[in-house]
Amino acid sequence: MAYETLLYEVQEGVAILTLNRPDVLNAFNEQMFQELQEALRTVERDEAVRVVIVTGAGRGFCAGQDLAEMQARYVQPAEAMSIGEHLRSRYNPLILRIRNTEKPFIAAINGVAAGAGCSLALACDLRVMAETATFVFNAFAKIGLIPDSGSTWFLPHLVGYGRAFEAATLIDRLEARRALEWGLVNAVVPPEQVLPTAREWAVRLRELPGRSVGWLKRALQRAATFTLEQSLEYEAHLQEVAARTPEHRERVEAFLKRRGG
Ligand code: LHQ
């Protein structure tokens, strides 16, 4: 499928998904949702894709919902469509797809992320951020909405309630330096290093046995709602399966051989 609002390329097992509406800082519109859905289906199905990088074209990462389209489609018409339904049918499946796909996602945050653009970044497994980029979590509250697309869940899980509340209300521009200090991102680099860093991480992830990375992604996510007992049991269950893979056997053998064992 030829995309208009996305750029999609796969190089040596790494898919780069670039949101491509730079004039509006890559805000989500209906077409982008359709295309994202298709691209993520491709990512899931294509065994050659091992890691996915999500980034933005131009100076922004993603400015969240396209407000002009929202105004036209949901607010102005006499029979306005339900925003709750819009979230359920567009944003929520996108976020869940990223979380549930057993392939790692890296957000390469090249520029400003606002509203649901922040949520998109937080749904990914790793984040590298340009030192000039910012998060605008209070974009939601500023237009009389609440953080959505998972931000009310991701934020407190990542930074704790107090900082989450502050980010969602008081902070107009959460700068990269503070995002790093809070643990919202894994690294902050000069803008020209954002994509190279994401690629470097992707190559390193690609070198790991894909199935174990997928399973550990699942287990780490379940931990958010599991008790220690449940996590221990889930680990035992997944490890039983992981230990039967040829990748596990090969890697242990290679390790022992290197040591002359
Ligand atoms: C935009 C946008 C945008 C359209 C910049 N839309 N054009 C889900 C479901 C249903 C309902 C509602 O919400 C949601 C989730 C959400 O995401 S709600 C939050 C929606 N997003 C926002 O409220 C962010 C709005 N944008 C901004 O506050 C600023 O643009 C930020 C802080 C992102 C960047 O500021 P600047 O760097 O100063 O850039 P700018 O404001 O000059 O924007 C550049 C252009 O992009 C400009 O167009 P123009 O023609 O003047 O160059 C903006 O109109 C356009 N743009 N965000 N969301």
mmCIF file of C-alpha atoms and ligand atoms in Angstrom:
data_model
loop_
_atom_site.group_PDB
_atom_site.id
_atom_site.type_symbol
_atom_site.label_atom_id
_atom_site.label_comp_id
_atom_site.label_asym_id
_atom_site.label_seq_id
_atom_site.Cartn_x
_atom_site.Cartn_y
_atom_site.Cartn_z
ATOM 1 C CA MET A 1 0.000 0.000 0.000
ATOM 2 C CA ALA A 2 1.319 3.460 -0.875
ATOM 3 C CA TYR A 3 1.107 5.809 2.078
ATOM 4 C CA GLU A 4 0.635 9.580 1.990
ATOM 5 C CA THR A 5 0.746 10.482 5.648
ATOM 6 C CA LEU A 6 3.496 8.002 6.527
ATOM 7 C CA LEU A 7 6.870 6.966 5.269
ATOM 8 C CA TYR A 8 7.598 3.292 5.769
ATOM 9 C CA GLU A 9 10.892 1.615 5.073
ATOM 10 C CA VAL A 10 12.495 -1.619 6.187
ATOM 11 C CA GLN A 11 16.241 -2.008 6.268
ATOM 12 C CA GLU A 12 17.883 -5.148 7.530
ATOM 13 C CA GLY A 13 15.123 -6.083 9.904
ATOM 14 C CA VAL A 14 14.434 -2.569 11.177
ATOM 15 C CA ALA A 15 11.228 -0.817 10.106
ATOM 16 C CA ILE A 16 11.208 2.974 10.264
ATOM 17 C CA LEU A 17 7.752 4.444 10.479
ATOM 18 C CA THR A 18 7.829 8.205 9.950
ATOM 19 C CA LEU A 19 4.697 10.252 10.607
ATOM 20 C CA ASN A 20 4.606 12.520 7.609
ATOM 21 C CA ARG A 21 2.376 15.565 7.999
ATOM 22 C CA PRO A 22 5.156 18.020 8.822
ATOM 23 C CA ASP A 23 3.050 21.155 8.153
ATOM 24 C CA VAL A 24 0.919 20.334 11.203
ATOM 25 C CA LEU A 25 3.728 18.777 13.258
ATOM 26 C CA ASN A 26 2.461 15.317 12.247
ATOM 27 C CA ALA A 27 -0.917 15.636 13.972
ATOM 28 C CA PHE A 28 -3.164 12.579 13.642
ATOM 29 C CA ASN A 29 -5.951 12.767 11.091
ATOM 30 C CA GLU A 30 -8.270 10.068 9.825
ATOM 31 C CA GLN A 31 -6.080 9.166 6.873
ATOM 32 C CA MET A 32 -3.060 8.787 9.119
ATOM 33 C CA PHE A 33 -5.015 6.399 11.343
ATOM 34 C CA GLN A 34 -6.022 4.252 8.388
ATOM 35 C CA GLU A 35 -2.453 4.169 7.166
ATOM 36 C CA LEU A 36 -0.989 3.539 10.609
ATOM 37 C CA GLN A 37 -3.320 0.626 11.086
ATOM 38 C CA GLU A 38 -2.219 -0.880 7.801
ATOM 39 C CA ALA A 39 1.477 -0.255 8.524
ATOM 40 C CA LEU A 40 1.223 -1.868 11.952
ATOM 41 C CA ARG A 41 -0.550 -4.874 10.469
ATOM 42 C CA THR A 42 2.361 -5.176 8.053
ATOM 43 C CA VAL A 43 4.860 -4.904 10.904
ATOM 44 C CA GLU A 44 3.076 -7.673 12.799
ATOM 45 C CA ARG A 45 2.905 -9.992 9.821
ATOM 46 C CA ASP A 46 6.308 -9.400 8.255
ATOM 47 C CA GLU A 47 8.763 -11.815 9.829
ATOM 48 C CA ALA A 48 11.639 -9.846 8.352
ATOM 49 C CA VAL A 49 10.736 -6.915 10.624
ATOM 50 C CA ARG A 50 12.366 -7.383 14.019
ATOM 51 C CA VAL A 51 12.314 -3.866 15.471
ATOM 52 C CA VAL A 52 10.248 -0.756 14.753
ATOM 53 C CA ILE A 53 11.343 2.873 15.022
ATOM 54 C CA VAL A 54 8.633 5.553 15.149
ATOM 55 C CA THR A 55 9.627 9.120 14.350
ATOM 56 C CA GLY A 56 8.307 12.326 12.799
ATOM 57 C CA ALA A 57 9.097 14.206 9.591
ATOM 58 C CA GLY A 58 10.202 17.826 9.877
ATOM 59 C CA ARG A 59 10.537 19.660 13.174
ATOM 60 C CA GLY A 60 7.872 17.842 15.176
ATOM 61 C CA PHE A 61 7.355 14.306 16.464
ATOM 62 C CA CYS A 62 3.557 14.407 16.732
ATOM 63 C CA ALA A 63 1.165 17.171 17.858
ATOM 64 C CA GLY A 64 -1.640 14.774 18.836
ATOM 65 C CA GLN A 65 -5.116 14.969 17.378
ATOM 66 C CA ASP A 66 -5.459 17.236 14.345
ATOM 67 C CA LEU A 67 -7.609 19.900 15.930
ATOM 68 C CA ALA A 68 -8.851 21.303 12.627
ATOM 69 C CA GLU A 69 -10.171 17.895 11.630
ATOM 70 C CA MET A 70 -11.608 17.347 15.087
ATOM 71 C CA GLN A 71 -13.442 20.661 14.881
ATOM 72 C CA ALA A 72 -14.833 19.804 11.470
ATOM 73 C CA ARG A 73 -15.819 16.225 12.238
ATOM 74 C CA TYR A 74 -16.750 16.107 15.872
ATOM 75 C CA VAL A 75 -17.695 19.516 17.103
ATOM 76 C CA GLN A 76 -19.328 21.514 14.354
ATOM 77 C CA PRO A 77 -21.788 19.137 12.671
ATOM 78 C CA ALA A 78 -25.259 19.129 14.137
ATOM 79 C CA GLU A 79 -24.927 15.448 14.949
ATOM 80 C CA ALA A 80 -21.424 15.473 16.297
ATOM 81 C CA MET A 81 -19.691 12.102 16.468
ATOM 82 C CA SER A 82 -18.667 10.739 19.825
ATOM 83 C CA ILE A 83 -15.083 11.479 20.884
ATOM 84 C CA GLY A 84 -15.237 8.475 23.198
ATOM 85 C CA GLU A 85 -15.955 6.315 20.164
ATOM 86 C CA HIS A 86 -13.170 8.037 18.262
ATOM 87 C CA LEU A 87 -10.739 7.082 21.012
ATOM 88 C CA ARG A 88 -12.063 3.523 21.192
ATOM 89 C CA SER A 89 -11.871 2.981 17.461
ATOM 90 C CA ARG A 90 -8.669 4.891 16.558
ATOM 91 C CA TYR A 91 -6.293 5.762 19.403
ATOM 92 C CA ASN A 92 -6.843 2.873 21.779
ATOM 93 C CA PRO A 93 -6.228 0.133 19.183
ATOM 94 C CA LEU A 94 -3.098 1.976 18.006
ATOM 95 C CA ILE A 95 -1.664 2.122 21.520
ATOM 96 C CA LEU A 96 -2.612 -1.484 22.279
ATOM 97 C CA ARG A 97 -1.109 -2.690 19.024
ATOM 98 C CA ILE A 98 2.234 -1.132 19.880
ATOM 99 C CA ARG A 99 2.127 -2.607 23.366
ATOM 100 C CA ASN A 100 0.921 -6.052 22.350
ATOM 101 C CA THR A 101 3.056 -6.622 19.273
ATOM 102 C CA GLU A 102 5.909 -8.856 20.342
ATOM 103 C CA LYS A 103 8.476 -6.689 18.601
ATOM 104 C CA PRO A 104 10.227 -3.792 20.292
ATOM 105 C CA PHE A 105 9.228 -0.235 19.371
ATOM 106 C CA ILE A 106 11.617 2.695 19.712
ATOM 107 C CA ALA A 107 10.316 6.281 19.716
ATOM 108 C CA ALA A 108 12.837 8.583 18.072
ATOM 109 C CA ILE A 109 11.489 11.870 19.394
ATOM 110 C CA ASN A 110 12.939 14.353 16.943
ATOM 111 C CA GLY A 111 10.810 17.337 18.014
ATOM 112 C CA VAL A 112 7.789 18.442 19.991
ATOM 113 C CA ALA A 113 5.289 15.807 21.136
ATOM 114 C CA ALA A 114 1.902 17.097 22.314
ATOM 115 C CA GLY A 115 -1.313 15.453 23.528
ATOM 116 C CA ALA A 116 -1.723 12.006 22.048
ATOM 117 C CA GLY A 117 1.701 12.462 20.444
ATOM 118 C CA CYS A 118 3.123 12.126 23.971
ATOM 119 C CA SER A 119 1.030 8.993 24.499
ATOM 120 C CA LEU A 120 2.384 7.498 21.287
ATOM 121 C CA ALA A 121 5.944 8.039 22.494
ATOM 122 C CA LEU A 122 5.179 6.560 25.918
ATOM 123 C CA ALA A 123 3.600 3.459 24.407
ATOM 124 C CA CYS A 124 6.942 2.549 22.843
ATOM 125 C CA ASP A 125 9.480 0.372 24.660
ATOM 126 C CA LEU A 126 12.452 2.727 24.374
ATOM 127 C CA ARG A 127 12.668 6.479 23.819
ATOM 128 C CA VAL A 128 15.487 8.636 22.540
ATOM 129 C CA MET A 129 14.790 12.366 22.519
ATOM 130 C CA ALA A 130 16.425 15.332 20.819
ATOM 131 C CA GLU A 131 17.849 17.774 23.364
ATOM 132 C CA THR A 132 15.744 20.472 21.659
ATOM 133 C CA ALA A 133 12.484 18.492 21.806
ATOM 134 C CA THR A 134 9.731 18.896 24.402
ATOM 135 C CA PHE A 135 6.693 17.048 25.699
ATOM 136 C CA VAL A 136 3.449 18.994 26.021
ATOM 137 C CA PHE A 137 1.286 16.809 28.257
ATOM 138 C CA ASN A 138 -0.873 19.720 29.322
ATOM 139 C CA ALA A 139 -2.082 20.217 25.727
ATOM 140 C CA PHE A 140 -5.100 18.105 26.731
ATOM 141 C CA ALA A 141 -6.024 20.118 29.815
ATOM 142 C CA LYS A 142 -5.437 23.378 27.973
ATOM 143 C CA ILE A 143 -8.275 22.551 25.601
ATOM 144 C CA GLY A 144 -10.541 21.290 28.345
ATOM 145 C CA LEU A 145 -9.834 17.574 27.888
ATOM 146 C CA ILE A 146 -8.059 14.958 29.949
ATOM 147 C CA PRO A 147 -4.899 13.078 28.938
ATOM 148 C CA ASP A 148 -5.912 10.143 26.779
ATOM 149 C CA SER A 149 -4.515 7.403 24.549
ATOM 150 C CA GLY A 150 -2.921 5.895 27.636
ATOM 151 C CA SER A 151 -1.251 8.978 29.079
ATOM 152 C CA THR A 152 -3.167 8.754 32.380
ATOM 153 C CA TRP A 153 -1.723 5.241 32.709
ATOM 154 C CA PHE A 154 1.765 5.629 31.275
ATOM 155 C CA LEU A 155 2.645 8.864 33.050
ATOM 156 C CA PRO A 156 2.088 7.799 36.678
ATOM 157 C CA HIS A 157 3.607 4.382 35.970
ATOM 158 C CA LEU A 158 6.743 6.003 34.602
ATOM 159 C CA VAL A 159 7.158 9.043 36.830
ATOM 160 C CA GLY A 160 4.778 8.701 39.817
ATOM 161 C CA TYR A 161 1.535 10.511 40.600
ATOM 162 C CA GLY A 162 2.936 13.891 41.658
ATOM 163 C CA ARG A 163 5.055 14.421 38.574
ATOM 164 C CA ALA A 164 2.302 13.036 36.344
ATOM 165 C CA PHE A 165 -0.168 15.549 37.749
ATOM 166 C CA GLU A 166 2.338 18.385 37.364
ATOM 167 C CA ALA A 167 3.083 17.429 33.755
ATOM 168 C CA ALA A 168 -0.611 17.137 32.908
ATOM 169 C CA THR A 169 -1.412 20.584 34.290
ATOM 170 C CA LEU A 170 1.393 23.030 35.039
ATOM 171 C CA ILE A 171 4.219 22.264 32.661
ATOM 172 C CA ASP A 172 3.840 23.979 29.300
ATOM 173 C CA ARG A 173 7.000 22.514 27.827
ATOM 174 C CA LEU A 174 8.577 19.529 29.535
ATOM 175 C CA GLU A 175 12.108 19.776 28.275
ATOM 176 C CA ALA A 176 14.272 16.834 27.248
ATOM 177 C CA ARG A 177 16.667 17.355 30.149
ATOM 178 C CA ARG A 178 13.832 17.031 32.674
ATOM 179 C CA ALA A 179 12.287 14.121 30.761
ATOM 180 C CA LEU A 180 15.577 12.266 31.161
ATOM 181 C CA GLU A 181 15.883 13.164 34.832
ATOM 182 C CA TRP A 182 12.352 11.863 35.433
ATOM 183 C CA GLY A 183 12.989 8.639 33.536
ATOM 184 C CA LEU A 184 10.477 9.472 30.810
ATOM 185 C CA VAL A 185 13.094 8.841 28.133
ATOM 186 C CA ASN A 186 16.144 6.594 27.947
ATOM 187 C CA ALA A 187 18.518 9.057 26.316
ATOM 188 C CA VAL A 188 18.779 12.671 25.197
ATOM 189 C CA VAL A 189 21.055 13.437 22.268
ATOM 190 C CA PRO A 190 21.728 16.243 19.770
ATOM 191 C CA PRO A 191 18.942 16.390 17.154
ATOM 192 C CA GLU A 192 21.059 14.895 14.378
ATOM 193 C CA GLN A 193 21.848 11.904 16.612
ATOM 194 C CA VAL A 194 18.238 10.922 17.328
ATOM 195 C CA LEU A 195 17.717 8.592 14.399
ATOM 196 C CA PRO A 196 21.273 7.187 14.408
ATOM 197 C CA THR A 197 20.881 6.371 18.125
ATOM 198 C CA ALA A 198 17.530 4.710 17.517
ATOM 199 C CA ARG A 199 19.058 2.703 14.673
ATOM 200 C CA GLU A 200 21.997 1.663 16.837
ATOM 201 C CA TRP A 201 19.610 0.424 19.543
ATOM 202 C CA ALA A 202 17.505 -1.311 16.902
ATOM 203 C CA VAL A 203 20.523 -3.181 15.562
ATOM 204 C CA ARG A 204 21.455 -4.294 19.061
ATOM 205 C CA LEU A 205 17.893 -5.437 19.742
ATOM 206 C CA ARG A 206 17.857 -7.240 16.409
ATOM 207 C CA GLU A 207 20.912 -9.225 17.475
ATOM 208 C CA LEU A 208 19.032 -10.650 20.463
ATOM 209 C CA PRO A 209 16.801 -13.694 19.967
ATOM 210 C CA GLY A 210 13.522 -12.117 18.813
ATOM 211 C CA ARG A 211 11.236 -14.444 20.718
ATOM 212 C CA SER A 212 12.844 -13.793 24.075
ATOM 213 C CA VAL A 213 12.633 -10.030 23.493
ATOM 214 C CA GLY A 214 8.929 -10.413 22.661
ATOM 215 C CA TRP A 215 8.277 -12.495 25.756
ATOM 216 C CA LEU A 216 10.191 -10.209 28.083
ATOM 217 C CA LYS A 217 8.221 -7.268 26.668
ATOM 218 C CA ARG A 218 5.043 -9.111 27.625
ATOM 219 C CA ALA A 219 6.278 -10.049 31.093
ATOM 220 C CA LEU A 220 7.493 -6.543 31.954
ATOM 221 C CA GLN A 221 4.145 -5.099 30.915
ATOM 222 C CA ARG A 222 2.114 -7.625 32.882
ATOM 223 C CA ALA A 223 4.123 -6.679 35.961
ATOM 224 C CA ALA A 224 2.166 -3.408 36.102
ATOM 225 C CA THR A 225 -0.877 -5.315 37.306
ATOM 226 C CA PHE A 226 0.649 -8.508 38.698
ATOM 227 C CA THR A 227 1.581 -9.364 42.264
ATOM 228 C CA LEU A 228 5.108 -10.698 42.836
ATOM 229 C CA GLU A 229 3.646 -14.223 43.043
ATOM 230 C CA GLN A 230 1.937 -13.791 39.681
ATOM 231 C CA SER A 231 5.103 -12.441 38.073
ATOM 232 C CA LEU A 232 7.156 -15.329 39.452
ATOM 233 C CA GLU A 233 4.661 -17.792 38.040
ATOM 234 C CA TYR A 234 4.501 -16.014 34.682
ATOM 235 C CA GLU A 235 8.303 -15.985 34.472
ATOM 236 C CA ALA A 236 8.382 -19.727 35.149
ATOM 237 C CA HIS A 237 5.781 -20.297 32.449
ATOM 238 C CA LEU A 238 7.562 -18.195 29.801
ATOM 239 C CA GLN A 239 10.986 -19.512 30.754
ATOM 240 C CA GLU A 240 9.785 -23.042 30.218
ATOM 241 C CA VAL A 241 8.977 -22.085 26.630
ATOM 242 C CA ALA A 242 12.067 -19.902 26.096
ATOM 243 C CA ALA A 243 14.404 -22.638 27.314
ATOM 244 C CA ARG A 244 13.096 -24.979 24.618
ATOM 245 C CA THR A 245 14.032 -22.644 21.745
ATOM 246 C CA PRO A 246 17.017 -23.474 19.543
ATOM 247 C CA GLU A 247 18.261 -19.890 20.060
ATOM 248 C CA HIS A 248 18.656 -20.540 23.772
ATOM 249 C CA ARG A 249 20.547 -23.798 23.255
ATOM 250 C CA GLU A 250 22.778 -22.293 20.565
ATOM 251 C CA ARG A 251 23.672 -19.288 22.645
ATOM 252 C CA VAL A 252 24.524 -21.310 25.728
ATOM 253 C CA GLU A 253 26.667 -23.630 23.625
ATOM 254 C CA ALA A 254 28.441 -20.690 21.994
ATOM 255 C CA PHE A 255 29.118 -19.151 25.413
ATOM 256 C CA LEU A 256 30.589 -22.370 26.783
ATOM 257 C CA LYS A 257 32.672 -22.931 23.646
ATOM 258 C CA ARG A 258 34.185 -19.453 23.947
ATOM 259 C CA ARG A 259 35.197 -20.351 27.483
ATOM 260 C CA GLY A 260 36.629 -23.663 26.332
ATOM 261 C CA GLY A 261 33.830 -25.546 28.155
HETATM 262 C C1 LHQ B 1 -1.686 21.728 14.381
HETATM 263 C C2 LHQ B 1 -1.679 20.982 15.575
HETATM 264 C C3 LHQ B 1 -2.775 20.133 15.842
HETATM 265 C C4 LHQ B 1 -3.710 20.840 13.834
HETATM 266 C C5 LHQ B 1 0.123 22.132 15.521
HETATM 267 N N1 LHQ B 1 -3.771 20.095 14.940
HETATM 268 N N2 LHQ B 1 -2.712 21.654 13.525
HETATM 269 C C6 LHQ B 1 -7.964 12.512 20.942
HETATM 270 C C7 LHQ B 1 -9.224 12.269 20.427
HETATM 271 C C8 LHQ B 1 -10.242 13.147 20.327
HETATM 272 C C9 LHQ B 1 -10.242 14.347 20.702
HETATM 273 C C10 LHQ B 1 -9.222 15.120 21.169
HETATM 274 O O1 LHQ B 1 -8.022 14.701 21.558
HETATM 275 C C11 LHQ B 1 -7.411 13.592 21.415
HETATM 276 C C12 LHQ B 1 -6.031 13.587 21.830
HETATM 277 C C13 LHQ B 1 -5.211 14.828 21.680
HETATM 278 O O2 LHQ B 1 -4.160 14.718 21.142
HETATM 279 S S1 LHQ B 1 -5.784 16.312 22.311
HETATM 280 C C14 LHQ B 1 -4.424 17.404 22.085
HETATM 281 C C15 LHQ B 1 -4.321 17.914 20.682
HETATM 282 N N3 LHQ B 1 -3.117 18.642 20.481
HETATM 283 C C16 LHQ B 1 -2.921 19.888 20.903
HETATM 284 O O3 LHQ B 1 -3.739 20.507 21.532
HETATM 285 C C17 LHQ B 1 -1.602 20.526 20.513
HETATM 286 C C18 LHQ B 1 -1.830 21.756 19.672
HETATM 287 N N4 LHQ B 1 -0.573 22.297 19.243
HETATM 288 C C19 LHQ B 1 0.208 23.083 20.029
HETATM 289 O O4 LHQ B 1 -0.098 23.347 21.170
HETATM 290 C C20 LHQ B 1 1.460 23.614 19.429
HETATM 291 O O5 LHQ B 1 1.343 23.560 18.035
HETATM 292 C C21 LHQ B 1 2.723 22.837 19.847
HETATM 293 C C22 LHQ B 1 2.993 23.092 21.354
HETATM 294 C C23 LHQ B 1 2.584 21.346 19.614
HETATM 295 C C24 LHQ B 1 3.926 23.334 19.022
HETATM 296 O O6 LHQ B 1 3.996 24.729 19.082
HETATM 297 P P1 LHQ B 1 4.918 25.528 18.042
HETATM 298 O O7 LHQ B 1 6.240 24.875 17.995
HETATM 299 O O8 LHQ B 1 4.847 26.950 18.440
HETATM 300 O O9 LHQ B 1 4.246 25.294 16.615
HETATM 301 P P2 LHQ B 1 2.913 25.954 16.035
HETATM 302 O O10 LHQ B 1 1.871 26.055 17.079
HETATM 303 O O11 LHQ B 1 3.274 27.190 15.283
HETATM 304 O O12 LHQ B 1 2.434 24.798 15.006
HETATM 305 C C25 LHQ B 1 2.980 24.696 13.683
HETATM 306 C C26 LHQ B 1 1.858 24.407 12.734
HETATM 307 O O13 LHQ B 1 1.260 23.165 13.082
HETATM 308 C C27 LHQ B 1 0.740 25.464 12.855
HETATM 309 O O14 LHQ B 1 0.168 25.624 11.589
HETATM 310 P P3 LHQ B 1 0.524 26.943 10.703
HETATM 311 O O15 LHQ B 1 -0.300 26.803 9.498
HETATM 312 O O16 LHQ B 1 0.191 28.103 11.567
HETATM 313 O O17 LHQ B 1 1.999 26.837 10.444
HETATM 314 C C28 LHQ B 1 -0.264 24.776 13.763
HETATM 315 O O18 LHQ B 1 -1.563 25.219 13.580
HETATM 316 C C29 LHQ B 1 -0.134 23.328 13.314
HETATM 317 N N5 LHQ B 1 -0.559 22.427 14.381
HETATM 318 N N6 LHQ B 1 -0.547 21.256 16.255
HETATM 319 N N7 LHQ B 1 -2.838 19.363 16.954
#
